[in-house]
PDB file of C-alpha atoms in Angstrom:
ATOM      1  CA  MET A   1    -156.247-117.895 169.317  1.00 72.00           C
ATOM      2  CA  ASN A   2    -157.108-115.643 172.240  1.00 90.00           C
ATOM      3  CA  ARG A   3    -159.150-112.542 171.613  1.00 91.00           C
ATOM      4  CA  ARG A   4    -156.405-110.046 172.461  1.00 90.00           C
ATOM      5  CA  LEU A   5    -154.200-111.604 169.779  1.00 93.00           C
ATOM      6  CA  LEU A   6    -157.078-111.687 167.281  1.00 94.00           C
ATOM      7  CA  TYR A   7    -157.706-107.969 167.717  1.00 94.00           C
ATOM      8  CA  LYS A   8    -154.015-107.110 167.614  1.00 93.00           C
ATOM      9  CA  LYS A   9    -153.723-108.981 164.330  1.00 95.00           C
ATOM     10  CA  ALA A  10    -156.856-107.239 163.001  1.00 95.00           C
ATOM     11  CA  TYR A  11    -155.506-103.829 164.009  1.00 93.00           C
ATOM     12  CA  ARG A  12    -152.207-104.643 162.271  1.00 93.00           C
ATOM     13  CA  ILE A  13    -154.005-105.571 159.042  1.00 95.00           C
ATOM     14  CA  LEU A  14    -155.749-102.190 159.093  1.00 93.00           C
ATOM     15  CA  LYS A  15    -152.778-100.195 160.422  1.00 88.00           C
ATOM     16  CA  ASP A  16    -152.049 -98.220 157.257  1.00 83.00           C
ATOM     17  CA  SER A  17    -155.268 -99.024 155.419  1.00 84.00           C
ATOM     18  CA  THR A  18    -157.803 -96.212 155.069  1.00 80.00           C
ATOM     19  CA  PRO A  19    -160.751 -95.472 152.765  1.00 78.00           C
ATOM     20  CA  LEU A  20    -158.862 -92.627 151.027  1.00 74.00           C
ATOM     21  CA  LYS A  21    -155.220 -91.713 150.568  1.00 71.00           C
ATOM     22  CA  PHE A  22    -155.784 -88.602 152.687  1.00 67.00           C
ATOM     23  CA  ASP A  23    -157.643 -87.765 155.893  1.00 69.00           C
ATOM     24  CA  CYS A  24    -161.289 -88.162 154.901  1.00 72.00           C
ATOM     25  CA  GLY A  25    -162.253 -86.097 157.950  1.00 71.00           C
ATOM     26  CA  LEU A  26    -161.235 -83.061 155.914  1.00 70.00           C
ATOM     27  CA  LEU A  27    -164.325 -83.630 153.718  1.00 72.00           C
ATOM     28  CA  CYS A  28    -166.881 -83.541 156.516  1.00 71.00           C
ATOM     29  CA  GLY A  29    -165.237 -81.802 159.439  1.00 67.00           C
ATOM     30  CA  ALA A  30    -164.594 -85.184 161.107  1.00 69.00           C
ATOM     31  CA  LYS A  31    -168.288 -85.752 161.838  1.00 65.00           C
ATOM     32  CA  CYS A  32    -167.707 -89.372 162.828  1.00 65.00           C
ATOM     33  CA  CYS A  33    -165.206 -88.208 165.461  1.00 66.00           C
ATOM     34  CA  SER A  34    -167.281 -85.371 166.871  1.00 62.00           C
ATOM     35  CA  GLY A  35    -167.288 -86.652 170.435  1.00 54.00           C
ATOM     36  CA  GLU A  36    -170.942 -85.784 170.960  1.00 57.00           C
ATOM     37  CA  SER A  37    -172.586 -87.854 173.677  1.00 54.00           C
ATOM     38  CA  ASP A  38    -174.796 -89.691 171.177  1.00 61.00           C
ATOM     39  CA  ALA A  39    -172.107 -90.136 168.488  1.00 68.00           C
ATOM     40  CA  GLY A  40    -169.872 -93.112 169.004  1.00 78.00           C
ATOM     41  CA  MET A  41    -169.106 -96.642 167.977  1.00 87.00           C
ATOM     42  CA  CYS A  42    -170.020-100.063 169.326  1.00 91.00           C
ATOM     43  CA  LEU A  43    -167.140-102.160 170.510  1.00 94.00           C
ATOM     44  CA  PHE A  44    -166.833-105.718 169.304  1.00 97.00           C
ATOM     45  CA  PRO A  45    -166.871-108.392 172.048  1.00 96.00           C
ATOM     46  CA  GLY A  46    -163.726-108.253 174.153  1.00 94.00           C
ATOM     47  CA  GLU A  47    -162.267-105.306 172.258  1.00 93.00           C
ATOM     48  CA  GLU A  48    -162.281-103.163 175.388  1.00 91.00           C
ATOM     49  CA  ILE A  49    -159.211-105.125 176.546  1.00 86.00           C
ATOM     50  CA  LEU A  50    -157.109-103.300 173.946  1.00 85.00           C
ATOM     51  CA  LEU A  51    -158.600 -99.912 174.788  1.00 81.00           C
ATOM     52  CA  GLU A  52    -157.741 -99.916 178.498  1.00 75.00           C
ATOM     53  CA  LYS A  53    -154.694 -97.708 177.926  1.00 72.00           C
ATOM     54  CA  HIS A  54    -156.390 -95.238 175.615  1.00 67.00           C
ATOM     55  CA  GLY A  55    -155.176 -92.207 177.535  1.00 64.00           C
ATOM     56  CA  GLY A  56    -158.636 -91.061 178.530  1.00 74.00           C
ATOM     57  CA  PHE A  57    -159.842 -89.825 175.146  1.00 78.00           C
ATOM     58  CA  LEU A  58    -162.550 -92.508 175.063  1.00 83.00           C
ATOM     59  CA  SER A  59    -165.571 -92.799 177.271  1.00 83.00           C
ATOM     60  CA  ILE A  60    -166.920 -96.363 177.280  1.00 87.00           C
ATOM     61  CA  ARG A  61    -170.454 -97.028 178.443  1.00 88.00           C
ATOM     62  CA  ASN A  62    -173.076 -99.758 178.346  1.00 92.00           C
ATOM     63  CA  GLU A  63    -175.777 -99.480 175.696  1.00 91.00           C
ATOM     64  CA  LYS A  64    -178.399-101.713 174.113  1.00 92.00           C
ATOM     65  CA  MET A  65    -178.400-102.926 170.532  1.00 91.00           C
ATOM     66  CA  ALA A  66    -181.521-104.917 169.659  1.00 90.00           C
ATOM     67  CA  ASP A  67    -182.063-105.769 173.339  1.00 91.00           C
ATOM     68  CA  THR A  68    -178.467-106.974 173.688  1.00 93.00           C
ATOM     69  CA  ASP A  69    -175.958-105.330 176.012  1.00 94.00           C
ATOM     70  CA  VAL A  70    -173.027-103.826 174.120  1.00 94.00           C
ATOM     71  CA  LEU A  71    -170.204-101.461 174.947  1.00 93.00           C
ATOM     72  CA  PHE A  72    -170.249 -98.108 173.206  1.00 89.00           C
ATOM     73  CA  ALA A  73    -167.205 -95.821 172.888  1.00 87.00           C
ATOM     74  CA  VAL A  74    -167.403 -92.042 172.487  1.00 84.00           C
ATOM     75  CA  CYS A  75    -164.462 -89.697 171.987  1.00 80.00           C
ATOM     76  CA  SER A  76    -164.251 -87.112 174.743  1.00 76.00           C
ATOM     77  CA  ARG A  77    -161.354 -85.242 173.121  1.00 72.00           C
ATOM     78  CA  THR A  78    -158.968 -85.559 170.183  1.00 71.00           C
ATOM     79  CA  CYS A  79    -158.611 -89.174 169.138  1.00 71.00           C
ATOM     80  CA  ASP A  80    -155.387 -91.051 169.628  1.00 73.00           C
ATOM     81  CA  ARG A  81    -155.665 -93.022 166.395  1.00 74.00           C
ATOM     82  CA  ARG A  82    -153.483 -95.849 167.766  1.00 77.00           C
ATOM     83  CA  TYR A  83    -156.287 -96.719 170.188  1.00 81.00           C
ATOM     84  CA  ARG A  84    -159.383 -96.126 168.108  1.00 84.00           C
ATOM     85  CA  PRO A  85    -161.944 -98.933 168.136  1.00 90.00           C
ATOM     86  CA  LEU A  86    -162.332-101.374 165.263  1.00 94.00           C
ATOM     87  CA  ALA A  87    -165.634 -99.794 164.192  1.00 93.00           C
ATOM     88  CA  CYS A  88    -163.770 -96.501 163.687  1.00 88.00           C
ATOM     89  CA  ARG A  89    -161.003 -98.236 161.751  1.00 91.00           C
ATOM     90  CA  ILE A  90    -163.463 -99.785 159.269  1.00 93.00           C
ATOM     91  CA  PHE A  91    -165.873 -96.828 158.927  1.00 89.00           C
ATOM     92  CA  PRO A  92    -167.926 -96.378 156.718  1.00 91.00           C
ATOM     93  CA  TYR A  93    -168.038-100.135 156.181  1.00 93.00           C
ATOM     94  CA  ALA A  94    -169.566-102.869 158.325  1.00 96.00           C
ATOM     95  CA  PRO A  95    -169.174-106.634 158.361  1.00 98.00           C
ATOM     96  CA  TYR A  96    -172.286-108.494 157.275  1.00 98.00           C
ATOM     97  CA  LEU A  97    -173.278-112.143 157.593  1.00 97.00           C
ATOM     98  CA  ASP A  98    -176.195-113.182 155.392  1.00 96.00           C
ATOM     99  CA  GLY A  99    -178.756-115.839 156.269  1.00 91.00           C
ATOM    100  CA  ASP A 100    -176.420-118.556 154.990  1.00 93.00           C
ATOM    101  CA  GLY A 101    -173.534-117.269 157.108  1.00 93.00           C
ATOM    102  CA  ARG A 102    -171.594-115.814 154.164  1.00 96.00           C
ATOM    103  CA  LEU A 103    -169.411-112.876 155.121  1.00 98.00           C
ATOM    104  CA  SER A 104    -169.326-109.676 153.130  1.00 97.00           C
ATOM    105  CA  VAL A 105    -168.383-106.075 153.792  1.00 97.00           C
ATOM    106  CA  ILE A 106    -171.103-103.538 153.116  1.00 95.00           C
ATOM    107  CA  GLU A 107    -171.437 -99.790 153.246  1.00 91.00           C
ATOM    108  CA  ASP A 108    -172.901 -99.176 156.678  1.00 91.00           C
ATOM    109  CA  PRO A 109    -176.401 -97.813 155.971  1.00 90.00           C
ATOM    110  CA  ARG A 110    -176.299 -95.862 159.244  1.00 86.00           C
ATOM    111  CA  ALA A 111    -173.386 -93.845 157.813  1.00 84.00           C
ATOM    112  CA  ARG A 112    -175.183 -92.834 154.623  1.00 82.00           C
ATOM    113  CA  TYR A 113    -176.321 -89.444 155.925  1.00 79.00           C
ATOM    114  CA  LEU A 114    -173.122 -88.750 157.855  1.00 77.00           C
ATOM    115  CA  CYS A 115    -170.275 -89.781 155.588  1.00 78.00           C
ATOM    116  CA  PRO A 116    -169.610 -88.031 152.266  1.00 75.00           C
ATOM    117  CA  LEU A 117    -167.692 -91.096 151.068  1.00 79.00           C
ATOM    118  CA  LEU A 118    -171.041 -92.825 150.544  1.00 78.00           C
ATOM    119  CA  ASN A 119    -172.488 -90.088 148.323  1.00 78.00           C
ATOM    120  CA  LYS A 120    -171.137 -91.795 145.174  1.00 74.00           C
ATOM    121  CA  LEU A 121    -169.412 -88.680 143.893  1.00 74.00           C
ATOM    122  CA  PRO A 122    -167.187 -89.568 140.925  1.00 73.00           C
ATOM    123  CA  GLU A 123    -164.234 -87.596 142.324  1.00 73.00           C
ATOM    124  CA  ILE A 124    -164.272 -89.618 145.566  1.00 75.00           C
ATOM    125  CA  ARG A 125    -163.131 -93.195 145.077  1.00 78.00           C
ATOM    126  CA  MET A 126    -162.574 -95.363 148.091  1.00 80.00           C
ATOM    127  CA  ASP A 127    -159.539 -97.614 148.080  1.00 82.00           C
ATOM    128  CA  ARG A 128    -160.524-101.176 147.091  1.00 87.00           C
ATOM    129  CA  LEU A 129    -157.636-102.578 149.126  1.00 91.00           C
ATOM    130  CA  PHE A 130    -159.163-101.012 152.231  1.00 91.00           C
ATOM    131  CA  ARG A 131    -162.405-102.932 151.696  1.00 93.00           C
ATOM    132  CA  ARG A 132    -160.475-106.166 151.075  1.00 96.00           C
ATOM    133  CA  ASN A 133    -158.519-105.580 154.284  1.00 96.00           C
ATOM    134  CA  VAL A 134    -161.746-105.074 156.230  1.00 96.00           C
ATOM    135  CA  ARG A 135    -163.007-108.374 154.837  1.00 97.00           C
ATOM    136  CA  SER A 136    -159.752-110.118 155.810  1.00 97.00           C
ATOM    137  CA  VAL A 137    -160.086-108.757 159.329  1.00 97.00           C
ATOM    138  CA  PHE A 138    -163.556-110.190 159.747  1.00 98.00           C
ATOM    139  CA  GLN A 139    -162.663-113.518 158.168  1.00 98.00           C
ATOM    140  CA  LEU A 140    -160.170-113.731 161.012  1.00 97.00           C
ATOM    141  CA  LEU A 141    -162.406-112.360 163.772  1.00 97.00           C
ATOM    142  CA  ILE A 142    -165.494-114.484 163.105  1.00 97.00           C
ATOM    143  CA  GLN A 143    -163.439-117.536 163.992  1.00 96.00           C
ATOM    144  CA  ASP A 144    -164.344-116.473 167.543  1.00 96.00           C
ATOM    145  CA  ASP A 145    -167.942-117.601 168.206  1.00 96.00           C
ATOM    146  CA  GLU A 146    -168.896-114.593 170.345  1.00 96.00           C
ATOM    147  CA  ILE A 147    -167.605-112.156 167.734  1.00 97.00           C
ATOM    148  CA  LYS A 148    -169.416-114.119 165.015  1.00 97.00           C
ATOM    149  CA  ASP A 149    -172.648-113.929 167.024  1.00 96.00           C
ATOM    150  CA  PHE A 150    -172.121-110.179 167.399  1.00 97.00           C
ATOM    151  CA  VAL A 151    -171.641-109.772 163.630  1.00 98.00           C
ATOM    152  CA  HIS A 152    -174.899-111.725 163.109  1.00 97.00           C
ATOM    153  CA  LEU A 153    -176.630-109.353 165.539  1.00 96.00           C
ATOM    154  CA  LEU A 154    -175.122-106.335 163.787  1.00 96.00           C
ATOM    155  CA  SER A 155    -176.254-107.713 160.414  1.00 97.00           C
ATOM    156  CA  ASP A 156    -179.814-108.058 161.715  1.00 95.00           C
ATOM    157  CA  VAL A 157    -179.702-104.481 163.049  1.00 94.00           C
ATOM    158  CA  LEU A 158    -178.443-103.209 159.683  1.00 94.00           C
ATOM    159  CA  ASP A 159    -181.195-105.112 157.858  1.00 94.00           C
ATOM    160  CA  GLU A 160    -183.788-103.557 160.153  1.00 92.00           C
ATOM    161  CA  TYR A 161    -182.287-100.102 159.644  1.00 88.00           C
ATOM    162  CA  LYS A 162    -182.386-100.529 155.848  1.00 86.00           C
ATOM    163  CA  ARG A 163    -186.065-101.514 156.040  1.00 87.00           C
ATOM    164  CA  PHE A 164    -186.919 -98.199 157.684  1.00 82.00           C
ATOM    165  CA  VAL A 165    -184.734 -95.841 155.651  1.00 77.00           C
ATOM    166  CA  GLY A 166    -185.056 -97.524 152.288  1.00 63.00           C
TER     167      GLY A 166
END
């Protein structure tokens, strides 16, 4: 399956799936969508193809992640949710491949200090179906070798991050 079709299918799976039944940005003032020059999301390999017609709300630039070139998207104005990157769609989760290549979906440790959904407050319960949908998306996407390699790289970065922040 070509990458454009893979991402379109992934986006469809997540179309109406969100961590909460309401806009979680109301809890934190939409911190993850602040549009600050250092606040953004990595794009998965080839994902930029679907973001070409984003209407100019995204700025895409080259960055480094563990000495690997990656594309990084930052909102420059109000997000058009139809064109938000996959990393935004799955936030605050991240795909994770362990040393044996087993896929899981974890709470992104980089989001711990940004996202109130990860504070484990009893009145905030994330939708389990959302997490299952994120897992389904990555079961599909890691069929592409370059995307799978990227998820391995991301997993290593997350492991390193967890080592430093505990």
